[in-house]
Short mmCIF file of C-alpha atoms and ligand atoms in Angstrom, two decimals:
data_model
loop_
_atom_site.label_atom_id
_atom_site.label_comp_id
_atom_site.label_asym_id
_atom_site.label_seq_id
_atom_site.Cartn_x
_atom_site.Cartn_y
_atom_site.Cartn_z
CA MET A 1 96.47 97.79 47.74
CA PRO A 2 96.08 96.54 51.34
CA PRO A 3 92.45 96.25 52.61
CA ASP A 4 91.08 98.68 55.24
CA ASP A 5 89.76 96.09 57.71
CA LEU A 6 92.45 95.43 60.33
CA VAL A 7 92.39 91.63 60.27
CA GLU A 8 92.16 91.50 56.47
CA LYS A 9 95.02 94.01 56.27
CA ALA A 10 97.15 91.86 58.60
CA ILE A 11 96.43 88.71 56.55
CA TRP A 12 97.20 90.58 53.33
CA GLN A 13 100.56 91.80 54.68
CA LEU A 14 101.44 88.37 56.05
CA GLU A 15 100.73 86.83 52.66
CA VAL A 16 103.26 89.25 51.17
CA CYS A 17 105.71 88.13 53.90
CA ASN A 18 104.98 84.48 53.17
CA ALA A 19 105.95 85.02 49.54
CA CYS A 20 109.01 87.07 50.48
CA ARG A 21 110.36 85.30 53.61
CA TYR A 22 113.28 87.69 53.95
CA CYS A 23 112.67 88.14 57.73
CA GLU A 24 112.24 84.50 58.74
CA GLY A 25 115.39 84.54 60.92
CA TYR A 26 114.36 87.60 62.97
CA CYS A 27 111.88 86.10 65.41
CA ALA A 28 109.35 83.33 66.07
CA VAL A 29 106.54 85.06 64.15
CA PHE A 30 107.72 84.32 60.61
CA PRO A 31 108.39 80.57 61.14
CA ALA A 32 104.97 80.33 62.88
CA MET A 33 103.36 82.05 59.89
CA GLU A 34 105.10 79.67 57.48
CA ARG A 35 103.65 76.65 59.32
CA ARG A 36 100.18 77.73 58.16
CA GLN A 37 98.93 77.06 54.68
CA ARG A 38 96.08 79.54 55.04
CA LEU A 39 95.86 82.33 57.61
CA THR A 40 92.65 82.79 59.61
CA GLU A 41 91.51 85.55 61.97
CA PRO A 42 92.54 83.63 65.15
CA ASP A 43 95.98 83.08 63.55
CA VAL A 44 96.35 86.84 63.28
CA TYR A 45 95.64 87.28 67.03
CA TYR A 46 98.10 84.51 67.85
CA LEU A 47 100.89 85.88 65.63
CA ALA A 48 100.36 89.47 66.82
CA ASN A 49 100.81 88.38 70.44
CA LEU A 50 103.90 86.38 69.53
CA CYS A 51 105.39 89.60 68.09
CA HIS A 52 107.55 91.55 70.57
CA ASP A 53 107.61 94.76 68.49
CA CYS A 54 111.39 94.65 68.04
CA ARG A 55 111.09 96.17 64.51
CA PRO A 56 114.00 94.87 62.36
CA CYS A 57 111.33 93.52 59.97
CA TYR A 58 110.13 97.08 59.37
CA TYR A 59 113.56 98.56 58.64
CA ALA A 60 114.56 95.62 56.41
CA CYS A 61 111.34 95.61 54.41
CA MET A 62 111.45 96.66 50.77
CA TYR A 63 107.62 96.73 50.76
CA ALA A 64 107.31 99.13 53.74
CA PRO A 65 105.84 102.62 53.10
CA PRO A 66 106.21 104.52 50.83
CA HIS A 67 105.95 101.32 48.77
CA GLU A 68 102.32 100.89 47.66
CA PHE A 69 102.07 97.57 49.55
CA ALA A 70 102.68 99.54 52.79
CA VAL A 71 103.80 96.45 54.72
CA ASN A 72 104.27 97.53 58.35
CA ILE A 73 104.15 94.43 60.51
CA PRO A 74 105.06 96.03 63.89
CA GLN A 75 102.38 98.73 63.52
CA THR A 76 99.69 96.33 62.29
CA PHE A 77 100.43 93.82 65.04
CA SER A 78 100.32 96.58 67.70
CA GLU A 79 96.81 97.44 66.52
CA VAL A 80 95.83 93.76 66.58
CA ARG A 81 97.23 93.28 70.09
CA ARG A 82 95.22 96.26 71.28
CA ARG A 83 92.12 94.64 69.84
CA THR A 84 93.03 91.35 71.57
CA TYR A 85 92.50 92.95 75.01
CA SER A 86 88.95 93.98 74.17
CA ARG A 87 88.11 90.88 72.15
CA TYR A 88 89.04 88.26 74.74
CA ALA A 89 89.39 89.68 78.26
CA LEU A 90 86.55 92.08 78.64
CA PRO A 91 82.96 91.38 79.55
CA GLY A 92 81.03 92.58 76.46
CA GLY A 93 79.86 95.82 78.07
CA PHE A 94 83.42 97.03 78.58
CA THR A 95 84.49 96.61 74.95
CA GLY A 96 86.08 99.81 73.74
CA LEU A 97 87.63 100.81 77.06
CA THR A 98 91.06 99.66 75.89
CA GLY A 99 91.09 102.45 73.31
CA THR A 100 90.65 105.00 76.09
CA ASN A 101 93.17 103.47 78.42
CA PHE A 102 94.79 106.77 79.37
CA ARG A 103 91.49 108.33 80.39
CA LEU A 104 90.42 105.10 82.08
CA LEU A 105 93.62 104.95 84.13
CA ALA A 106 93.41 108.64 85.06
CA MET A 107 89.75 108.25 86.06
CA VAL A 108 90.37 105.10 88.12
CA ALA A 109 93.41 106.69 89.81
CA ALA A 110 91.35 109.81 90.67
CA LEU A 111 88.43 107.69 91.99
CA SER A 112 90.85 105.59 94.05
CA LEU A 113 92.32 108.75 95.57
CA LEU A 114 88.80 109.93 96.42
CA PHE A 115 87.95 106.53 97.88
CA PHE A 116 90.93 106.38 100.23
CA GLY A 117 90.48 110.07 101.13
CA ALA A 118 86.83 109.31 102.03
CA VAL A 119 87.89 106.27 104.09
CA VAL A 120 90.24 108.46 106.13
CA ALA A 121 87.57 111.13 106.56
CA LEU A 122 84.99 108.57 107.75
CA THR A 123 87.16 106.39 109.98
CA SER A 124 89.69 108.70 111.61
CA ASP A 125 90.74 112.28 112.14
CA PRO A 126 91.70 113.66 108.67
CA ALA A 127 94.28 115.93 110.34
CA GLY A 128 96.06 112.68 111.28
CA ILE A 129 97.17 112.36 107.65
CA PHE A 130 99.71 115.08 108.30
CA SER A 131 100.87 113.83 111.73
CA VAL A 132 103.94 111.70 112.41
CA HIS A 133 103.08 108.00 112.93
CA ASP A 134 105.84 105.67 113.93
CA GLY A 135 106.43 102.00 114.77
CA PRO A 136 104.34 98.86 114.07
CA GLY A 137 100.76 99.70 113.05
CA ALA A 138 101.68 103.23 111.87
CA PHE A 139 99.92 102.76 108.49
CA GLU A 140 96.73 101.60 110.21
CA GLU A 141 96.66 104.83 112.24
CA VAL A 142 96.07 106.60 108.90
CA ILE A 143 93.86 104.03 107.11
CA PRO A 144 92.24 101.05 108.93
CA TYR A 145 93.77 97.76 107.78
CA ALA A 146 90.42 96.37 106.58
CA ALA A 147 90.01 99.40 104.27
CA MET A 148 93.38 98.63 102.69
CA PHE A 149 93.07 94.84 102.65
CA LEU A 150 89.48 94.18 101.52
CA PRO A 151 89.43 96.45 98.42
CA ALA A 152 92.86 95.07 97.42
CA VAL A 153 91.65 91.46 97.69
CA LEU A 154 88.40 92.20 95.84
CA MET A 155 90.21 94.04 93.03
CA ALA A 156 92.86 91.32 92.72
CA LEU A 157 90.15 88.63 92.54
CA TYR A 158 88.24 90.61 89.94
CA ALA A 159 91.41 91.10 87.83
CA VAL A 160 92.27 87.40 88.08
CA VAL A 161 88.75 86.29 87.06
CA ALA A 162 88.65 88.71 84.09
CA ILE A 163 92.10 87.57 82.94
CA VAL A 164 91.27 83.86 83.35
CA ILE A 165 88.16 84.41 81.17
CA GLY A 166 90.50 85.98 78.61
CA VAL A 167 92.89 83.01 78.79
CA VAL A 168 90.11 80.50 78.17
CA ARG A 169 88.63 82.48 75.28
CA PHE A 170 91.98 83.29 73.64
CA TRP A 171 93.29 79.74 73.87
CA GLY A 172 89.97 78.24 72.73
CA GLU A 173 89.89 80.40 69.61
CA THR A 174 93.57 80.44 68.64
CA ARG A 175 94.56 76.91 69.64
CA GLY A 176 91.66 74.66 70.60
CA PRO A 177 90.78 72.49 73.62
CA LEU A 178 91.89 73.84 77.00
CA ARG A 179 93.57 70.51 77.82
CA ASP A 180 96.23 71.34 75.17
CA LEU A 181 97.37 74.16 77.45
CA PHE A 182 98.47 71.70 80.14
CA ASP A 183 101.62 70.73 78.26
CA LEU A 184 104.39 70.85 80.87
CA ARG A 185 107.29 71.00 78.39
CA ALA A 186 105.69 73.86 76.50
CA LEU A 187 104.68 75.70 79.70
CA VAL A 188 108.22 75.52 81.08
CA GLY A 189 109.87 76.38 77.74
CA ALA A 190 107.54 79.34 77.23
CA GLY A 191 108.23 80.38 80.84
CA ALA A 192 111.94 80.54 80.03
CA ASP A 193 111.17 82.54 76.85
CA ALA A 194 109.05 84.97 78.88
CA LEU A 195 111.43 85.33 81.86
CA THR A 196 114.34 86.17 79.56
CA VAL A 197 112.15 88.09 77.06
CA ARG A 198 113.93 85.96 74.46
CA PHE A 199 112.18 87.33 71.38
CA MET A 200 112.90 90.95 72.26
CA GLN A 201 116.45 90.41 71.12
CA GLY A 202 115.74 90.64 67.38
CA GLY A 203 117.57 88.73 64.69
CA GLU A 204 121.06 87.49 65.58
CA ASP A 205 120.54 88.50 69.23
CA ASN A 206 121.35 92.16 68.55
CA GLY A 207 118.36 93.65 70.36
CA CYS A 208 115.41 95.81 69.34
CA TYR A 209 115.50 98.59 66.76
CA TYR A 210 114.74 101.23 69.40
CA PRO A 211 114.73 104.17 69.50
CA GLY A 212 115.54 104.23 65.76
CA GLU A 213 117.08 102.25 62.95
CA GLY A 214 119.92 100.31 64.56
CA ALA A 215 119.88 97.42 67.03
CA SER A 216 120.26 98.10 70.75
CA LYS A 217 119.86 95.99 73.89
CA SER A 218 118.48 98.92 75.91
CA ARG A 219 114.78 98.09 75.41
CA TRP A 220 115.37 94.45 76.31
CA LEU A 221 117.29 95.41 79.48
CA LEU A 222 114.71 98.01 80.57
CA HIS A 223 111.90 95.54 79.92
CA LEU A 224 113.69 92.97 82.10
CA LEU A 225 114.02 95.57 84.89
CA VAL A 226 110.28 96.35 84.80
CA PHE A 227 109.31 92.69 84.62
CA TRP A 228 111.58 91.48 87.43
CA GLY A 229 110.88 94.63 89.46
CA PHE A 230 107.18 93.77 89.30
CA ILE A 231 107.87 90.17 90.35
CA PHE A 232 110.00 91.32 93.32
CA ALA A 233 107.32 93.81 94.39
CA PHE A 234 104.72 91.03 94.20
CA ILE A 235 106.94 88.76 96.35
CA ALA A 236 107.37 91.62 98.88
CA THR A 237 103.57 92.09 99.08
CA SER A 238 103.01 88.35 99.53
CA ILE A 239 105.58 88.13 102.37
CA ALA A 240 104.07 91.22 104.03
CA PHE A 241 100.66 89.49 103.86
CA VAL A 242 102.12 86.48 105.71
CA TYR A 243 103.73 88.75 108.35
CA GLN A 244 100.54 90.75 108.86
CA ASP A 245 97.79 88.16 108.61
CA ILE A 246 99.44 84.91 109.65
CA LEU A 247 102.21 85.97 112.01
CA GLY A 248 100.29 88.98 113.36
CA THR A 249 103.15 91.48 112.83
CA PRO A 250 101.78 94.76 111.44
CA ALA A 251 103.63 96.98 108.91
CA PRO A 252 105.82 98.98 108.54
CA TYR A 253 108.75 96.58 108.72
CA PRO A 254 112.46 97.24 109.42
CA ILE A 255 114.79 98.13 106.54
CA LEU A 256 116.49 94.71 106.69
CA SER A 257 113.22 92.70 106.70
CA LEU A 258 112.30 90.56 103.68
CA PRO A 259 109.29 92.66 102.53
CA VAL A 260 111.35 95.86 102.56
CA MET A 261 114.38 94.33 100.84
CA PHE A 262 112.33 92.65 98.08
CA GLY A 263 110.14 95.74 97.76
CA SER A 264 113.15 98.07 97.47
CA VAL A 265 114.88 95.99 94.78
CA GLY A 266 111.58 95.67 92.90
CA GLY A 267 110.74 99.36 93.31
CA ILE A 268 114.13 100.54 92.03
CA GLY A 269 113.92 98.08 89.10
CA MET A 270 110.47 99.37 88.12
CA ILE A 271 111.44 103.04 88.46
CA VAL A 272 114.58 102.67 86.32
CA GLY A 273 112.88 100.35 83.82
CA ALA A 274 109.61 102.28 83.43
CA THR A 275 111.32 105.70 83.26
CA GLY A 276 113.82 104.37 80.72
CA LEU A 277 111.07 102.83 78.59
CA VAL A 278 109.12 106.11 78.58
CA TYR A 279 112.29 107.87 77.39
CA LEU A 280 112.96 105.25 74.69
CA LYS A 281 109.37 105.42 73.48
CA TRP A 282 109.45 109.22 73.37
CA ARG A 283 112.66 109.11 71.27
CA SER A 284 111.48 106.24 69.06
CA ASP A 285 110.60 106.40 65.38
CA PRO A 286 106.79 106.81 65.15
CA ALA A 287 106.58 105.17 61.67
CA PRO A 288 106.34 101.53 62.89
CA SER A 289 104.15 102.55 65.92
CA ASP A 290 100.42 102.48 66.45
CA GLN A 291 99.75 105.81 68.17
CA VAL A 292 96.85 104.54 70.32
CA SER A 293 98.98 101.62 71.56
CA ALA A 294 101.79 104.09 72.29
CA ALA A 295 99.39 106.18 74.41
CA MET A 296 98.40 103.00 76.31
CA ASP A 297 102.07 102.25 76.91
CA TYR A 298 102.73 105.76 78.23
CA SER A 299 99.78 105.69 80.61
CA PHE A 300 100.60 102.23 81.93
CA LEU A 301 104.29 103.08 82.44
CA ALA A 302 103.38 106.38 84.13
CA VAL A 303 101.06 104.72 86.67
CA LEU A 304 103.55 101.89 87.28
CA ASP A 305 106.30 104.45 87.77
CA LEU A 306 104.13 106.52 90.14
CA ALA A 307 103.21 103.42 92.16
CA ALA A 308 106.91 102.51 92.49
CA ILE A 309 108.07 106.08 93.22
CA THR A 310 105.41 106.65 95.91
CA GLY A 311 106.27 103.22 97.37
CA MET A 312 109.95 104.15 97.64
CA LEU A 313 109.12 107.62 99.01
CA LEU A 314 106.85 105.96 101.57
CA LEU A 315 109.78 103.82 102.68
CA GLY A 316 112.15 106.78 102.91
CA LEU A 317 109.70 109.24 104.53
CA ARG A 318 107.60 106.92 106.72
CA GLY A 319 108.77 108.59 109.93
CA THR A 320 107.72 112.05 108.73
CA PRO A 321 104.42 113.99 108.33
CA ALA A 322 104.48 113.12 104.58
CA MET A 323 103.75 109.43 105.30
CA GLY A 324 99.91 109.73 105.41
CA SER A 325 99.49 111.45 102.04
CA LEU A 326 102.12 109.23 100.40
CA LEU A 327 100.32 106.12 101.67
CA ILE A 328 97.01 107.31 100.17
CA ILE A 329 98.60 108.15 96.78
CA HIS A 330 100.54 104.86 96.70
CA LEU A 331 97.43 102.78 97.46
CA ALA A 332 95.45 104.68 94.81
CA MET A 333 98.10 104.00 92.13
CA VAL A 334 98.32 100.29 92.99
CA PHE A 335 94.53 100.13 92.94
CA ALA A 336 94.39 101.78 89.50
CA LEU A 337 96.86 99.20 88.15
CA PHE A 338 94.77 96.29 89.44
CA VAL A 339 91.41 97.64 88.27
CA THR A 340 92.63 98.30 84.73
CA ALA A 341 94.83 95.17 84.51
CA PRO A 342 92.49 93.11 82.27
CA TYR A 343 91.82 96.06 79.92
CA GLY A 344 95.25 97.33 79.07
CA LYS A 345 98.95 96.91 78.88
CA LEU A 346 99.32 94.69 81.95
CA ALA A 347 97.26 92.02 80.15
CA HIS A 348 99.80 91.77 77.32
CA PHE A 349 101.96 89.49 79.45
CA VAL A 350 99.18 86.89 79.67
CA TYR A 351 98.40 86.77 75.93
CA ARG A 352 102.08 86.84 75.00
CA TYR A 353 102.75 83.91 77.33
CA LEU A 354 99.90 81.91 75.77
CA ALA A 355 101.31 82.67 72.30
CA LEU A 356 104.76 81.51 73.49
CA VAL A 357 103.24 78.26 74.80
CA GLN A 358 101.51 77.66 71.48
CA ASN A 359 104.72 78.46 69.63
CA ARG A 360 106.61 75.87 71.73
CA ILE A 361 103.96 73.22 71.00
CA GLU A 362 103.94 73.97 67.27
CA ALA A 363 107.74 74.14 66.97
CA ARG A 364 107.95 70.69 68.57
CA GLN A 365 105.25 69.21 66.32
CA GLN A 366 106.42 70.93 63.09
CA PRO A 367 110.02 72.07 63.55
S1 SF4 B 1 108.36 92.32 56.49
FE1 SF4 B 1 108.87 92.82 54.37
S2 SF4 B 1 110.94 92.03 54.06
FE2 SF4 B 1 110.12 91.04 55.89
S3 SF4 B 1 109.22 89.12 55.16
FE3 SF4 B 1 107.58 90.67 55.20
S4 SF4 B 1 107.56 91.49 53.13
FE4 SF4 B 1 109.51 90.44 53.37
S1 SF4 B 2 108.56 93.40 65.12
FE1 SF4 B 2 110.11 91.91 65.74
S2 SF4 B 2 108.93 90.25 66.72
FE2 SF4 B 2 107.49 91.51 65.53
S3 SF4 B 2 107.33 90.48 63.55
FE3 SF4 B 2 108.93 92.07 63.36
S4 SF4 B 2 110.85 91.00 63.83
FE4 SF4 B 2 109.18 89.71 64.56
#
């Protein structure tokens, strides 16, 4: 019978896999497992983050429940990934927050709304929220620029520092010296794997087994839309920063300006991708899922979707009385994403990328 402890259970299941080896063509996880003579706890964290939860190994497995071995690699690895976020990224005092990600996100979003509401109340006429503001500087007539800029910079710095701590700790434990990370070939190769979400295509490039038993490319495509949508939105924000703080041109910008065009493409990508992923998850077979991880996914996708929807509404309704309240809600959602970034789903990209880098190095050294 499999042990109760999560890491011991994962090692026990992987030892069954190592004897069986039926799934070795499905993804990078099984070849990486076979390179190890004996599995350790850090190996489990590495392999779990290399797993993209595409699930053919669950549906193909003759030892999956109701077999007494109860091998369920996607579910076990989801639990391990969730533990990764608290084990590596968090300052010790925050350990455990990842398990309450939905409540954490809701609380941070509510506090952010209160914060920006208080800023408006203290710095301008609150009735101005519902007035029409038009032309350059319209946003600043609702919320002073410093009140938008400074908290955003502080939160971004905080998220970056917490994630960098996680990178150093994860790499140190699962791979070794930090200098090994500066392997250009592996960094570029893993970048290509990440940008194309290569290992979300399952065995024989058929796609993930979502929402049920049967391969489909829909999860891979929706994931690409969210990922690239996020990158485009980030580019739009960076260009807007240059316009505002270096060129001295305040927002909002014309429809055909670079920030608006990048932001619109990114926003639409995130809305379609996040909404589609929520639908796929809701329809998906719960048997290979970890329910707490699924709740984290829902909450992250909901806040990402809300941030993108309010951003697009802000663009469409910026010349109307709705602009002030939309701006406050949009800023609060973006804030909530940044504050919770190191503790939840947004962090998975960082650990997965590190696992992909390690996989590239290992595959080169031991093909
Ligand atoms: S998941 Fe099941 S079928 Fe696949 S390698 Fe492991 S034990 Fe074998
Ligand atoms: S869920 Fe997909 S990526 Fe994860 S171990 Fe199974 S086949 Fe590999």
